[in-house]
Amino acid sequence: MMTMFALILSVNLAMPAVMHEVPCQYCKLMVVQNTETQDNEVVLQFGNKRIEYRCVYCAIADSPRYSMDIIIYAPSEKVGEPVIILRKDGKWSTRSEKAVFINKFKEHAHCAELSRAFHTKEAFDAYVEKHKVEEPKALKLDELVAAILKPKDKQ
Amino acid sequence: MLAAVLVAAQFPAWMTSPRPMEVFRLRASHNDAVYSIPRLARDLNAVDVGHATAYEALVTGREGVLESQVWNQIVRTLKNPPRFKPDEKAIAPTFARLYGELELVFDWAHVLHAQTIDVLASNLSDAQKEAEIERLWHFYRSRAPYSISGLPLNMEFLDSRPYSGNFRIKYPKVNALFWGYHWLQAAMYDMLYRVPRDMWELSYDVVREQYFERELWDTNRDFMPMFAEQSPRFAARFPELANAFDNLHMLHDMVNDILADNSLDANQKRHEIRMAIWMVLDSTHANCESGEGEEKTLHDHRHMNGMAGMGMMVGSTPELMYMPRMGWMSMEECHHCSMFMPDNDMRWRRSTVSIDGWTMEVRCPLCARDMAAQYLGRAILRLPTEDPNKLLVLVGDELGNYTSTMKGVVFLEMEGEHPECNRWSYAFTSIEAFRKYVSENPQYKDARPYTLEQWSALAGKKPATYERKQGPVDNPYKNWHKGPAR
């Protein structure tokens, strides 16, 4: 359905607002809503579209469907301050140099809590301790993308 | 109660009369005006072929290849639609011979379908079109005894017969085609109703893409597409027509289910089909009133609050219904900010957004744009302007950029609280109209007029008023007709 478009990225530092409680575009489970103390909604932006996902894994796993440049706003340990992930000309990058990710869920019922972003390793450590995550591993963005996408999907 | 009503049914004399009683369409200058949108005209011709081909196969012992050879044959026609409207009796002669009374009902309602679309696709003014559609409805009801009721009927009741659900379970691919046709036949009304002529083809680009890429093949649809779900503006203006078309489409479903029921012999099938016809006939509900009736009976003529053109659905109350693909909905509230919609003489101030196969009424241009931004694919936004007679129609691309043929359109968007959103989010036909509005509403004196391109790129905040509706169950259609008996 998507056709080839070039996109000049315009990045907001804050999470774009999305309204309706909808199923995740990828895993089809309902997107967990933001709370006053924790952001949960992952937003993938291209052009004027803002598509909601349940977790960082879902957004990256679904990214091959988009041929244009994209921005992923990944909820972090700070409310209203997502980790911003860019895919421009097929290359992945992040605005947060120290960003790390957790990607430890076994089934999608738990993806929203166990596939998330953090601005720092310290925030990651605090999160995994609080949630008693077994064998936690802090992934860099390139490691996360490699773990989620098959080689043919990376471009 | 149900049994008593059905046993008491007296089939009208015309059903068994040997006299020819076909009625020709109303003579009118707008007849066949649908050909001003050639692709739509031809796609509708293909729908006629699709209906008739499936029916003929069902009554000539070809049901075993309905999902394969017949489906392939129909799809070839859909992709290569005929230039001229076919004679369905020539395609389905056995069906017409066996169920002549049903053919009368179908044909007459299909004439109404065709003529109302001809009116909308004609050169008449909007006011003339509305008057002409009223005339067509009167003609339809008064000229033949086999017209279908324009009252809302309870769809849960009609779809709860012993045979209900057979067809969609046994022949899901062909059922998807039927429901795809009915989706198109519902969606095309708001595509044209009060829409400027130069937007028809652009709009049909979007509708046709949706039709061919999803609607014809969707075997996971919960229920048949309802008219007011696809064309709420037309359904609100002409609720009797909306109800009649839903009742017609439900009759199609009932007939399909009866024909697919192998536990019925030929005589039983004929009887059940006559019963199904009787249930939706205008004459059966002669003394009934819209909005009244006993719950979940044949004479349940309640409708959704805020939408007289929509009967009660599976699991619904007048306040809340489950809409396939969207979840629980109130038809009185904006689907973006949950605020009450303008009604009665201000109903024209509603906007609609069509995307992903559904159409939703919303309260302001911001609500329409931001709702569409959350879904993949191309959208059509229909936005009121300061002039009740000038509807702004925007067609979006896959990136959410919009185009329109209305030159000089500008927008006010000075975001505040959503109880006031239809005041601070507004579309204007010209900069002069914008300035006049701002001068009359000094609270917006600092607002800048946005061009369409600028406005398309805006994004509002999450409305604090938004409330996701919760029904009694997650999805009332889950396992509908999938009980152990089947």
Short mmCIF file of N, CA and C in Angstrom, two decimals, chain B residues 133-197:
data_model
loop_
_atom_site.label_atom_id
_atom_site.label_comp_id
_atom_site.label_asym_id
_atom_site.label_seq_id
_atom_site.Cartn_x
_atom_site.Cartn_y
_atom_site.Cartn_z
N ILE B 133 -34.62 12.89 -4.22
CA ILE B 133 -34.50 11.65 -3.44
C ILE B 133 -35.76 11.40 -2.62
N GLU B 134 -36.34 12.46 -2.09
CA GLU B 134 -37.62 12.31 -1.40
C GLU B 134 -38.68 11.77 -2.36
N ARG B 135 -38.67 12.28 -3.59
CA ARG B 135 -39.65 11.83 -4.59
C ARG B 135 -39.43 10.36 -4.93
N LEU B 136 -38.16 9.97 -5.05
CA LEU B 136 -37.86 8.56 -5.36
C LEU B 136 -38.33 7.64 -4.24
N TRP B 137 -38.12 8.07 -3.01
CA TRP B 137 -38.54 7.24 -1.87
C TRP B 137 -40.06 7.07 -1.88
N HIS B 138 -40.78 8.15 -2.14
CA HIS B 138 -42.24 8.07 -2.21
C HIS B 138 -42.65 7.15 -3.36
N PHE B 139 -42.00 7.28 -4.48
CA PHE B 139 -42.31 6.45 -5.66
C PHE B 139 -42.06 4.97 -5.32
N TYR B 140 -40.94 4.73 -4.68
CA TYR B 140 -40.57 3.34 -4.33
C TYR B 140 -41.64 2.72 -3.42
N ARG B 141 -42.06 3.44 -2.43
CA ARG B 141 -43.01 2.88 -1.45
C ARG B 141 -44.41 2.74 -2.02
N SER B 142 -44.78 3.65 -2.92
CA SER B 142 -46.18 3.71 -3.34
C SER B 142 -46.49 2.90 -4.59
N ARG B 143 -45.51 2.55 -5.39
CA ARG B 143 -45.81 1.96 -6.69
C ARG B 143 -45.84 0.45 -6.70
N ALA B 144 -45.32 -0.18 -5.66
CA ALA B 144 -45.28 -1.66 -5.67
C ALA B 144 -45.57 -2.17 -4.27
N PRO B 145 -46.22 -3.34 -4.17
CA PRO B 145 -46.53 -3.88 -2.84
C PRO B 145 -45.34 -4.54 -2.17
N TYR B 146 -44.27 -4.64 -2.90
CA TYR B 146 -43.12 -5.39 -2.36
C TYR B 146 -41.95 -4.48 -1.98
N SER B 147 -42.27 -3.27 -1.54
CA SER B 147 -41.19 -2.38 -1.07
C SER B 147 -40.74 -2.80 0.33
N ILE B 148 -39.49 -2.52 0.61
CA ILE B 148 -38.89 -2.88 1.90
C ILE B 148 -39.10 -1.73 2.88
N SER B 149 -39.27 -2.09 4.13
CA SER B 149 -39.55 -1.09 5.17
C SER B 149 -38.40 -0.09 5.33
N GLY B 150 -38.78 1.16 5.57
CA GLY B 150 -37.80 2.19 5.89
C GLY B 150 -37.65 2.40 7.39
N LEU B 151 -38.26 1.51 8.15
CA LEU B 151 -38.10 1.59 9.61
C LEU B 151 -36.84 0.87 10.03
N PRO B 152 -36.23 1.32 11.12
CA PRO B 152 -35.11 0.53 11.64
C PRO B 152 -35.62 -0.83 12.13
N LEU B 153 -34.94 -1.88 11.79
CA LEU B 153 -35.27 -3.22 12.28
C LEU B 153 -34.12 -3.69 13.16
N ASN B 154 -34.44 -4.59 14.09
CA ASN B 154 -33.42 -5.09 14.99
C ASN B 154 -32.59 -6.15 14.28
N MET B 155 -31.35 -5.83 14.01
CA MET B 155 -30.48 -6.73 13.24
C MET B 155 -30.14 -8.00 14.02
N GLU B 156 -30.07 -7.87 15.33
CA GLU B 156 -29.80 -9.06 16.14
C GLU B 156 -30.95 -10.05 16.00
N PHE B 157 -32.18 -9.53 16.01
CA PHE B 157 -33.34 -10.39 15.85
C PHE B 157 -33.32 -11.07 14.47
N LEU B 158 -33.11 -10.28 13.42
CA LEU B 158 -33.15 -10.84 12.07
C LEU B 158 -32.02 -11.84 11.83
N ASP B 159 -30.93 -11.66 12.53
CA ASP B 159 -29.79 -12.55 12.32
C ASP B 159 -29.74 -13.66 13.37
N SER B 160 -30.88 -13.94 13.97
CA SER B 160 -30.94 -15.00 14.99
C SER B 160 -31.92 -16.10 14.59
N ARG B 161 -32.14 -16.28 13.33
CA ARG B 161 -33.00 -17.36 12.86
C ARG B 161 -32.22 -18.68 12.94
N PRO B 162 -32.94 -19.79 12.91
CA PRO B 162 -32.22 -21.08 13.02
C PRO B 162 -31.15 -21.26 11.94
N TYR B 163 -31.37 -20.66 10.79
CA TYR B 163 -30.42 -20.82 9.69
C TYR B 163 -29.32 -19.76 9.68
N SER B 164 -29.43 -18.78 10.55
CA SER B 164 -28.53 -17.62 10.47
C SER B 164 -27.06 -18.01 10.63
N GLY B 165 -26.23 -17.41 9.84
CA GLY B 165 -24.79 -17.62 9.94
C GLY B 165 -24.25 -18.73 9.04
N ASN B 166 -25.16 -19.54 8.47
CA ASN B 166 -24.70 -20.66 7.64
C ASN B 166 -23.75 -20.23 6.52
N PHE B 167 -24.18 -19.22 5.82
CA PHE B 167 -23.46 -18.85 4.60
C PHE B 167 -22.06 -18.33 4.92
N ARG B 168 -21.97 -17.45 5.92
CA ARG B 168 -20.66 -16.85 6.22
C ARG B 168 -19.69 -17.89 6.77
N ILE B 169 -20.24 -18.95 7.39
CA ILE B 169 -19.37 -19.99 7.92
C ILE B 169 -18.95 -20.97 6.81
N LYS B 170 -19.92 -21.35 5.96
CA LYS B 170 -19.61 -22.35 4.92
C LYS B 170 -18.89 -21.74 3.71
N TYR B 171 -19.20 -20.50 3.41
CA TYR B 171 -18.64 -19.88 2.20
C TYR B 171 -18.04 -18.50 2.55
N PRO B 172 -17.00 -18.50 3.37
CA PRO B 172 -16.49 -17.20 3.86
C PRO B 172 -15.98 -16.28 2.75
N LYS B 173 -15.38 -16.85 1.71
CA LYS B 173 -14.83 -15.99 0.66
C LYS B 173 -15.94 -15.31 -0.15
N VAL B 174 -16.96 -16.07 -0.47
CA VAL B 174 -18.05 -15.46 -1.24
C VAL B 174 -18.86 -14.52 -0.34
N ASN B 175 -19.00 -14.90 0.93
CA ASN B 175 -19.67 -13.98 1.85
C ASN B 175 -18.91 -12.66 1.95
N ALA B 176 -17.58 -12.75 1.96
CA ALA B 176 -16.78 -11.51 2.00
C ALA B 176 -17.06 -10.65 0.77
N LEU B 177 -17.24 -11.31 -0.38
CA LEU B 177 -17.59 -10.54 -1.58
C LEU B 177 -18.92 -9.82 -1.39
N PHE B 178 -19.92 -10.55 -0.91
CA PHE B 178 -21.24 -9.93 -0.69
C PHE B 178 -21.11 -8.73 0.23
N TRP B 179 -20.42 -8.93 1.35
CA TRP B 179 -20.31 -7.82 2.31
C TRP B 179 -19.42 -6.72 1.75
N GLY B 180 -18.49 -7.06 0.88
CA GLY B 180 -17.70 -6.04 0.20
C GLY B 180 -18.58 -5.20 -0.72
N TYR B 181 -19.47 -5.88 -1.49
CA TYR B 181 -20.40 -5.12 -2.34
C TYR B 181 -21.22 -4.16 -1.49
N HIS B 182 -21.72 -4.69 -0.37
CA HIS B 182 -22.61 -3.88 0.46
C HIS B 182 -21.84 -2.73 1.13
N TRP B 183 -20.56 -2.96 1.38
CA TRP B 183 -19.71 -1.87 1.88
C TRP B 183 -19.65 -0.74 0.84
N LEU B 184 -19.39 -1.11 -0.41
CA LEU B 184 -19.30 -0.10 -1.47
C LEU B 184 -20.63 0.61 -1.64
N GLN B 185 -21.72 -0.17 -1.63
CA GLN B 185 -23.03 0.42 -1.86
C GLN B 185 -23.44 1.35 -0.72
N ALA B 186 -22.85 1.18 0.45
CA ALA B 186 -23.11 2.12 1.55
C ALA B 186 -22.14 3.30 1.51
N ALA B 187 -20.88 3.02 1.25
CA ALA B 187 -19.86 4.08 1.30
C ALA B 187 -20.05 5.12 0.21
N MET B 188 -20.65 4.72 -0.92
CA MET B 188 -20.72 5.65 -2.05
C MET B 188 -21.67 6.81 -1.79
N TYR B 189 -22.57 6.69 -0.83
CA TYR B 189 -23.53 7.78 -0.61
C TYR B 189 -22.85 9.01 -0.02
N ASP B 190 -22.11 8.84 1.08
CA ASP B 190 -21.43 10.03 1.63
C ASP B 190 -20.28 10.48 0.73
N MET B 191 -19.82 9.59 -0.13
CA MET B 191 -18.79 9.99 -1.09
C MET B 191 -19.34 11.06 -2.04
N LEU B 192 -20.68 11.03 -2.24
CA LEU B 192 -21.28 11.95 -3.21
C LEU B 192 -22.19 13.01 -2.58
N TYR B 193 -22.79 12.69 -1.44
CA TYR B 193 -23.84 13.55 -0.89
C TYR B 193 -23.29 14.93 -0.50
N ARG B 194 -23.78 15.95 -1.20
CA ARG B 194 -23.39 17.35 -1.01
C ARG B 194 -21.89 17.59 -1.22
N VAL B 195 -21.27 16.66 -1.90
CA VAL B 195 -19.84 16.79 -2.21
C VAL B 195 -19.69 17.45 -3.57
N PRO B 196 -18.81 18.45 -3.70
CA PRO B 196 -18.63 19.11 -5.01
C PRO B 196 -18.23 18.10 -6.10
N ARG B 197 -18.76 18.33 -7.27
CA ARG B 197 -18.57 17.40 -8.37
C ARG B 197 -17.10 17.12 -8.66
#
